[in-house]
C-alpha positions as YAML, in Angstrom:
chain: A
units: angstrom
residues:
- id: 1
  name: MET
  ca: [81.11, 108.43, 215.90]
- id: 2
  name: LYS
  ca: [79.56, 109.87, 212.78]
- id: 3
  name: LEU
  ca: [79.80, 107.74, 209.63]
- id: 4
  name: THR
  ca: [79.46, 108.87, 206.05]
- id: 5
  name: LYS
  ca: [76.58, 107.54, 203.98]
- id: 6
  name: GLU
  ca: [78.98, 105.17, 202.19]
- id: 7
  name: GLN
  ca: [80.39, 103.90, 205.49]
- id: 8
  name: SER
  ca: [76.90, 103.33, 206.91]
- id: 9
  name: GLU
  ca: [75.93, 101.37, 203.81]
- id: 10
  name: ALA
  ca: [79.11, 99.30, 204.03]
- id: 11
  name: ILE
  ca: [78.43, 98.47, 207.68]
- id: 12
  name: SER
  ca: [74.86, 97.46, 206.84]
- id: 13
  name: ARG
  ca: [76.30, 95.02, 204.26]
- id: 14
  name: GLY
  ca: [78.60, 93.54, 206.90]
- id: 15
  name: GLU
  ca: [81.76, 95.14, 205.55]
- id: 16
  name: GLU
  ca: [84.51, 96.52, 207.73]
- id: 17
  name: ILE
  ca: [85.42, 100.21, 207.92]
- id: 18
  name: PRO
  ca: [89.09, 101.12, 208.48]
- id: 19
  name: VAL
  ca: [89.50, 103.86, 211.10]
- id: 20
  name: ASP
  ca: [92.47, 105.60, 212.69]
- id: 21
  name: VAL
  ca: [92.34, 106.12, 216.43]
- id: 22
  name: GLU
  ca: [95.10, 108.53, 217.41]
- id: 23
  name: GLY
  ca: [97.57, 106.88, 215.03]
- id: 24
  name: THR
  ca: [96.45, 103.30, 215.67]
- id: 25
  name: GLU
  ca: [94.93, 101.53, 212.69]
- id: 26
  name: CYS
  ca: [91.64, 99.87, 213.64]
- id: 27
  name: VAL
  ca: [88.67, 98.28, 211.93]
- id: 28
  name: LEU
  ca: [85.02, 99.01, 212.68]
- id: 29
  name: VAL
  ca: [82.73, 95.98, 212.28]
- id: 30
  name: ARG
  ca: [79.18, 95.21, 213.27]
- id: 31
  name: LYS
  ca: [78.79, 93.72, 216.73]
- id: 32
  name: ASP
  ca: [77.26, 90.48, 215.40]
- id: 33
  name: ILE
  ca: [80.22, 89.89, 213.09]
- id: 34
  name: TYR
  ca: [82.70, 90.65, 215.88]
- id: 35
  name: ALA
  ca: [80.91, 88.19, 218.18]
- id: 36
  name: ARG
  ca: [80.96, 85.53, 215.49]
- id: 37
  name: ILE
  ca: [84.70, 85.97, 214.91]
- id: 38
  name: CYS
  ca: [85.41, 85.84, 218.64]
- id: 39
  name: GLY
  ca: [83.31, 82.69, 218.96]
- id: 40
  name: VAL
  ca: [85.20, 81.01, 216.13]
- id: 41
  name: LEU
  ca: [88.53, 81.89, 217.68]
- id: 42
  name: ARG
  ca: [87.51, 80.70, 221.15]
- id: 43
  name: THR
  ca: [86.20, 77.43, 219.75]
- id: 44
  name: ALA
  ca: [89.38, 76.85, 217.79]
- id: 45
  name: GLY
  ca: [91.69, 77.50, 220.75]
- id: 46
  name: SER
  ca: [93.20, 80.70, 219.36]
- id: 47
  name: ASP
  ca: [96.34, 80.48, 221.54]
- id: 48
  name: GLU
  ca: [97.62, 77.69, 219.31]
- id: 49
  name: LEU
  ca: [96.53, 79.03, 215.91]
- id: 50
  name: THR
  ca: [98.94, 79.98, 213.17]
- id: 51
  name: GLU
  ca: [98.38, 83.02, 210.96]
- id: 52
  name: GLU
  ca: [97.13, 80.66, 208.23]
- id: 53
  name: ASP
  ca: [94.66, 79.06, 210.69]
- id: 54
  name: LEU
  ca: [93.33, 82.50, 211.59]
- id: 55
  name: ARG
  ca: [92.91, 83.46, 207.94]
- id: 56
  name: ARG
  ca: [91.02, 80.24, 207.23]
- id: 57
  name: LEU
  ca: [88.72, 80.70, 210.24]
- id: 58
  name: LEU
  ca: [88.05, 84.34, 209.40]
- id: 59
  name: ALA
  ca: [87.27, 83.39, 205.80]
- id: 60
  name: ARG
  ca: [84.75, 80.83, 207.04]
- id: 61
  name: SER
  ca: [83.17, 83.46, 209.28]
- id: 62
  name: TYR
  ca: [83.02, 85.97, 206.43]
- id: 63
  name: GLU
  ca: [81.36, 83.44, 204.14]
- id: 64
  name: SER
  ca: [78.54, 83.05, 206.63]
- id: 65
  name: SER
  ca: [78.18, 86.85, 206.73]
- id: 66
  name: ASP
  ca: [77.48, 87.37, 203.01]
- id: 67
  name: TRP
  ca: [81.11, 88.16, 202.21]
- id: 68
  name: ASN
  ca: [80.63, 86.14, 199.02]
- id: 69
  name: ASP
  ca: [79.08, 89.27, 197.56]
- id: 70
  name: PRO
  ca: [80.91, 90.11, 194.29]
- id: 71
  name: ALA
  ca: [81.73, 93.56, 195.70]
- id: 72
  name: MET
  ca: [84.05, 91.84, 198.16]
- id: 73
  name: ASP
  ca: [86.20, 90.28, 195.41]
- id: 74
  name: ILE
  ca: [88.81, 93.00, 195.84]
- id: 75
  name: TYR
  ca: [89.87, 91.27, 199.06]
- id: 76
  name: ASN
  ca: [90.68, 88.01, 197.25]
- id: 77
  name: ASP
  ca: [93.99, 89.51, 196.12]
- id: 78
  name: TYR
  ca: [94.75, 91.38, 199.33]
- id: 79
  name: ASP
  ca: [98.33, 90.15, 199.74]
- id: 80
  name: ASN
  ca: [99.31, 91.37, 196.27]
- id: 81
  name: ALA
  ca: [97.67, 94.74, 196.85]
- id: 82
  name: LYS
  ca: [99.83, 95.34, 199.95]
- id: 83
  name: LYS
  ca: [103.09, 95.09, 197.95]
...
């Protein structure tokens, strides 16, 4: 997969890259961030988690991955942006 310069820079900052795989919306993330998210979900017993639990756990994972960078503030109002 060939990334643009902007996408490569975003990945290096730990940001996700939205991609479309034959009509399926996906997200490209660094392997270390993916592993961290999977570890959090396994530890928390993901079979019993609500959507709110998942959001809280993902937010905690993101915080430990420098997602507190001011450039990430656009995601603070994600629900309103979807409307």
